[in-house]
Amino acid sequence: MNATAETKPVINLMQVSKSFGSTQVLKSIDLDVRPGEVLVLIGASGSGKSTVLRIMSGLETADTGEVWVNDVPLHESRRAKEIRGHVGMVFQQFNLFPHKTALGNVTLALIKARKMAPADARKRGMEALDRVGLADRAEHYPSQLSGGQQQRVAIARALAVEPSIMFFDEATSALDPELVGEVTEVMRGLARDGMTMVVVTHEMGFARKTADRVVFMDKGLVAEQGSPERMFANPQNERTRQFLQRVL
Ligand code: ADP
Ligand code: MG
């Protein structure tokens, strides 16, 4: 939330294009994200939002253009994996292991991938669960938790590796409406603490209240971007206007 125009971007996409087969999904995208900034991506289904997140997090490589994240050139495909341990991803599906407790889910990667001692991992895991307000549910299994709580565990799991950037791809889309608020509240807390975040969401309330900048994507292009105040009150692009009319 302390983003200023002078700071160097932590994410910088320059003329990034991506095709799947004969479908061009991203058409020369330019996009940057500043330290501590909360960037919210909106747009119709199929406009390329998830592909942007996957490229930023090293899960997918661009066909052309440059992708810099934390000074790592992810467009050099052999280097894309370097970023994965430094960013956190939260998806629509929580994908928790049902036979592991909340804490077990949060510590798994720390113990298996990071080779952390179990006691250290548990300490780190409890801190992460505390951050999402679930320290008292550490020994619960996913089936004993609500969908909102399960998604908060998934956020804690991502936070436990101490990422410098968090990506959220429709993190609340699978939740019953009454459970959305507890998850967006956790996300707002991270934003307040200065986490750099790129968030794909249909929650326009979240975008309005928490985004530093809103980016509207349309058919693989960044059609318009600006402050949430400006984007919602006075969209310039006809497609943005139509989209907002449908979702607001
Ligand atoms: P959004 O997240 O905005 O809905 P996506 O980035 O998921 O958009 O997808 C953009 C387009 O790319 C869609 O037409 C989708 O079908 C296509 N696409 C995405 N991933 C793949 C893939 N791995 N293989 C083939 N097509 C894909
Ligand atoms: Mg998507």
Coordinates of C-alpha atoms and ligand atoms in Angstrom, one line a residue:
M1 CA 0.0 0.0 0.0
N2 CA 3.1 2.2 0.1
A3 CA 3.7 2.0 -3.6
T4 CA 5.2 5.1 -5.2
A5 CA 6.0 5.8 -8.8
E6 CA 9.7 6.2 -8.0
T7 CA 10.3 2.7 -6.6
K8 CA 11.7 0.1 -8.9
P9 CA 9.1 -2.6 -9.9
V10 CA 9.4 -6.0 -8.3
I11 CA 7.5 -7.5 -11.3
N12 CA 7.9 -6.2 -14.8
L13 CA 6.3 -7.6 -17.9
M14 CA 7.4 -6.1 -21.2
Q15 CA 5.6 -6.9 -24.4
V16 CA 4.7 -10.4 -23.2
S17 CA 2.8 -12.6 -25.6
K18 CA 1.6 -16.1 -25.1
S19 CA -0.3 -18.6 -27.3
F20 CA -1.7 -22.0 -26.7
G21 CA -1.8 -23.7 -30.0
S22 CA -3.3 -21.3 -32.5
T23 CA -5.0 -19.2 -29.8
Q24 CA -3.1 -16.0 -28.8
V25 CA -4.0 -15.6 -25.1
L26 CA -1.7 -12.6 -24.3
K27 CA -1.0 -10.0 -26.9
S28 CA 2.0 -7.9 -26.0
I29 CA 1.2 -7.1 -22.4
D30 CA 3.1 -4.4 -20.4
L31 CA 2.6 -4.5 -16.7
D32 CA 4.6 -3.7 -13.6
V33 CA 4.1 -4.1 -9.9
R34 CA 5.8 -2.0 -7.3
P35 CA 6.9 -3.2 -3.9
G36 CA 4.0 -3.3 -1.4
E37 CA 1.5 -2.7 -4.2
V38 CA -1.8 -4.5 -4.4
L39 CA -2.7 -5.0 -8.1
V40 CA -6.2 -6.3 -8.8
L41 CA -6.8 -7.9 -12.2
I42 CA -10.4 -7.9 -13.5
G43 CA -11.9 -9.0 -16.8
A44 CA -14.2 -11.6 -18.4
S45 CA -13.5 -15.3 -18.2
G46 CA -10.9 -16.2 -20.9
S47 CA -9.3 -12.7 -21.0
G48 CA -5.9 -14.0 -19.8
K49 CA -5.8 -13.2 -16.1
S50 CA -4.7 -16.6 -14.9
T51 CA -2.1 -16.8 -17.6
V52 CA -0.6 -13.5 -16.4
L53 CA -0.4 -14.8 -12.9
R54 CA 1.1 -18.1 -14.0
I55 CA 3.8 -16.3 -16.0
M56 CA 4.5 -14.0 -13.1
S57 CA 4.9 -17.0 -10.7
G58 CA 7.1 -19.0 -13.1
L59 CA 4.5 -21.7 -13.7
E60 CA 4.3 -20.8 -17.4
T61 CA 6.8 -19.1 -19.7
A62 CA 6.1 -16.3 -22.1
D63 CA 6.6 -16.9 -25.8
T64 CA 8.0 -13.5 -26.4
G65 CA 8.8 -10.4 -24.3
E66 CA 10.6 -10.1 -21.0
V67 CA 9.4 -11.0 -17.5
W68 CA 11.4 -9.8 -14.5
V69 CA 10.4 -10.8 -11.0
N70 CA 12.7 -9.9 -8.1
D71 CA 15.4 -9.2 -10.8
V72 CA 15.2 -12.8 -12.1
P73 CA 14.6 -13.0 -15.9
L74 CA 11.8 -15.5 -16.0
H75 CA 11.6 -15.3 -19.8
E76 CA 14.8 -17.4 -19.8
S77 CA 12.8 -20.6 -19.4
R78 CA 15.5 -22.5 -17.5
R79 CA 15.4 -19.7 -14.8
A80 CA 11.6 -19.6 -14.4
K81 CA 11.7 -22.1 -11.5
E82 CA 14.0 -19.9 -9.5
I83 CA 11.1 -17.7 -8.4
R84 CA 8.8 -20.5 -7.2
G85 CA 10.1 -20.7 -3.7
H86 CA 9.9 -16.9 -3.3
V87 CA 6.3 -16.4 -4.2
G88 CA 3.0 -17.7 -2.7
M89 CA 0.0 -18.8 -4.8
V90 CA -3.5 -19.3 -3.6
F91 CA -6.0 -20.8 -6.0
Q92 CA -9.8 -21.2 -6.2
Q93 CA -9.4 -24.9 -5.1
F94 CA -7.6 -25.1 -1.7
N95 CA -6.1 -28.5 -2.4
L96 CA -5.4 -29.4 1.2
F97 CA -4.4 -32.9 2.1
P98 CA -7.4 -34.4 3.8
H99 CA -5.4 -36.8 6.0
K100 CA -3.2 -34.0 7.3
T101 CA -4.1 -31.4 10.0
A102 CA -4.2 -27.7 9.3
L103 CA -0.7 -27.4 10.7
G104 CA 0.4 -30.6 8.9
N105 CA -0.7 -29.0 5.6
V106 CA 1.1 -25.7 6.4
T107 CA 4.4 -27.4 7.4
L108 CA 4.6 -30.0 4.7
A109 CA 6.6 -28.0 2.1
L110 CA 8.8 -26.6 4.9
I111 CA 9.8 -30.1 6.0
K112 CA 9.9 -31.9 2.6
A113 CA 11.1 -29.2 0.2
R114 CA 13.0 -26.8 2.6
K115 CA 14.3 -29.6 4.8
M116 CA 13.4 -27.6 7.8
A117 CA 13.6 -29.4 11.2
P118 CA 10.1 -30.4 12.2
A119 CA 10.2 -28.3 15.4
D120 CA 11.2 -25.2 13.4
A121 CA 8.6 -25.9 10.8
R122 CA 5.9 -26.2 13.4
K123 CA 6.9 -22.9 15.0
R124 CA 6.8 -21.2 11.5
G125 CA 3.6 -23.0 10.7
M126 CA 1.9 -21.8 13.9
E127 CA 2.9 -18.2 13.1
A128 CA 1.4 -18.5 9.7
L129 CA -1.8 -20.0 11.1
D130 CA -1.9 -17.2 13.7
R131 CA -1.7 -14.6 10.8
V132 CA -4.9 -16.0 9.3
G133 CA -6.6 -16.3 12.6
L134 CA -6.6 -20.1 12.8
A135 CA -3.9 -20.9 15.5
D136 CA -6.7 -22.5 17.5
R137 CA -7.6 -24.8 14.6
A138 CA -4.0 -26.2 14.1
E139 CA -4.9 -29.8 14.9
H140 CA -8.2 -29.8 13.0
Y141 CA -8.5 -31.8 9.7
P142 CA -9.8 -30.1 6.6
S143 CA -13.1 -31.9 6.9
Q144 CA -13.6 -30.3 10.3
L145 CA -13.1 -26.8 8.9
S146 CA -15.4 -24.6 6.8
G147 CA -14.5 -23.7 3.3
G148 CA -13.4 -20.2 4.4
Q149 CA -11.2 -21.7 7.1
Q150 CA -9.7 -24.2 4.6
Q151 CA -8.9 -21.4 2.2
R152 CA -7.3 -19.5 5.2
V153 CA -5.2 -22.6 5.8
A154 CA -4.1 -22.5 2.1
I155 CA -3.1 -18.9 2.6
A156 CA -1.1 -19.8 5.7
R157 CA 0.6 -22.6 3.7
A158 CA 1.6 -20.0 1.1
L159 CA 2.8 -17.5 3.8
A160 CA 4.8 -20.1 5.7
V161 CA 7.6 -20.0 3.0
E162 CA 7.9 -16.3 3.7
P163 CA 7.2 -15.2 0.1
S164 CA 8.0 -11.7 -1.1
I165 CA 4.9 -11.7 -3.4
M166 CA 1.5 -13.3 -3.1
F167 CA -0.7 -14.3 -6.0
F168 CA -4.4 -15.0 -5.6
D169 CA -6.4 -16.5 -8.4
E170 CA -10.1 -16.3 -7.7
A171 CA -9.4 -17.3 -4.1
T172 CA -13.0 -16.7 -3.0
S173 CA -14.8 -18.0 -6.1
A174 CA -15.5 -21.5 -4.7
L175 CA -16.8 -20.2 -1.4
D176 CA -20.4 -19.8 -0.2
P177 CA -21.1 -16.0 -0.1
E178 CA -21.2 -15.9 3.7
L179 CA -17.6 -17.3 3.8
V180 CA -16.1 -14.8 1.4
G181 CA -15.6 -12.0 3.9
E182 CA -13.3 -13.9 6.3
V183 CA -10.9 -14.7 3.4
T184 CA -10.9 -11.1 2.0
E185 CA -10.3 -9.8 5.5
V186 CA -7.2 -11.9 5.7
M187 CA -6.1 -10.6 2.3
R188 CA -6.7 -7.1 3.4
G189 CA -4.6 -7.7 6.5
L190 CA -1.7 -8.9 4.3
A191 CA -2.1 -5.8 2.2
R192 CA -2.0 -3.5 5.2
D193 CA 1.2 -5.3 6.4
G194 CA 2.8 -4.3 3.1
M195 CA 2.7 -7.5 1.2
T196 CA 3.1 -7.2 -2.6
M197 CA 0.0 -8.8 -4.1
V198 CA -1.5 -9.6 -7.5
V199 CA -5.1 -10.6 -7.1
V200 CA -7.5 -11.9 -9.7
T201 CA -11.0 -11.5 -8.3
H202 CA -14.6 -11.0 -9.0
E203 CA -15.1 -9.3 -5.6
M204 CA -15.4 -5.7 -6.7
G205 CA -15.8 -4.6 -3.0
F206 CA -12.3 -6.0 -2.4
A207 CA -10.9 -4.2 -5.5
R208 CA -12.5 -1.0 -4.4
K209 CA -11.3 -1.1 -0.8
T210 CA -7.9 -2.7 -1.1
A211 CA -6.4 -2.3 -4.6
D212 CA -3.8 0.3 -5.2
R213 CA -4.4 -0.2 -8.9
V214 CA -7.0 -2.0 -10.9
V215 CA -6.1 -3.5 -14.3
F216 CA -8.9 -4.5 -16.7
M217 CA -8.0 -7.2 -19.1
D218 CA -9.9 -7.8 -22.3
K219 CA -9.1 -10.5 -24.9
G220 CA -5.4 -10.8 -23.9
L221 CA -4.8 -7.1 -23.7
V222 CA -4.5 -4.6 -20.8
A223 CA -7.5 -2.5 -21.9
E224 CA -7.4 0.0 -19.1
Q225 CA -5.8 0.5 -15.7
G226 CA -6.0 3.0 -12.9
S227 CA -6.9 3.7 -9.3
P228 CA -10.0 1.9 -8.1
E229 CA -11.7 5.3 -7.5
R230 CA -11.1 6.3 -11.1
M231 CA -11.8 2.9 -12.7
F232 CA -15.1 2.4 -10.9
A233 CA -16.4 6.0 -11.1
N234 CA -15.1 6.9 -14.5
P235 CA -14.0 4.0 -16.8
Q236 CA -12.8 5.4 -20.1
N237 CA -12.8 2.2 -22.1
E238 CA -16.2 1.0 -23.5
R239 CA -15.4 -2.6 -22.7
T240 CA -14.5 -1.7 -19.1
R241 CA -17.8 0.1 -18.8
Q242 CA -19.7 -2.9 -20.1
F243 CA -17.9 -5.3 -17.9
L244 CA -18.4 -3.2 -14.7
Q245 CA -22.1 -2.8 -15.6
R246 CA -22.4 -6.6 -15.6
V247 CA -20.6 -7.3 -12.4
L248 CA -21.5 -4.4 -10.1
Ligands
ADP1 P1 -8.9 -16.1 -17.4 O1 -8.1 -16.4 -16.2 O2 -9.0 -14.6 -17.6 O3 -10.3 -16.7 -17.4 P2 -7.0 -17.7 -18.8 O4 -5.7 -17.0 -18.7 O5 -7.3 -18.9 -17.9 O6 -8.1 -16.6 -18.7 O7 -7.2 -18.2 -20.2 C1 -7.1 -17.4 -21.4 C2 -7.4 -18.3 -22.6 O8 -6.3 -19.2 -22.7 C3 -8.6 -19.1 -22.6 O9 -9.2 -19.1 -23.9 C4 -8.2 -20.5 -22.2 O10 -9.0 -21.5 -22.7 C5 -6.8 -20.5 -22.8 N1 -5.8 -21.4 -22.1 C6 -5.4 -21.1 -20.8 N2 -4.5 -22.1 -20.4 C7 -4.4 -23.0 -21.5 C8 -3.7 -24.2 -21.7 N3 -2.8 -24.7 -20.8 N4 -3.9 -24.8 -22.9 C9 -4.7 -24.3 -23.8 N5 -5.4 -23.2 -23.6 C10 -5.3 -22.5 -22.5
MG2 MG -8.7 -17.6 -14.6

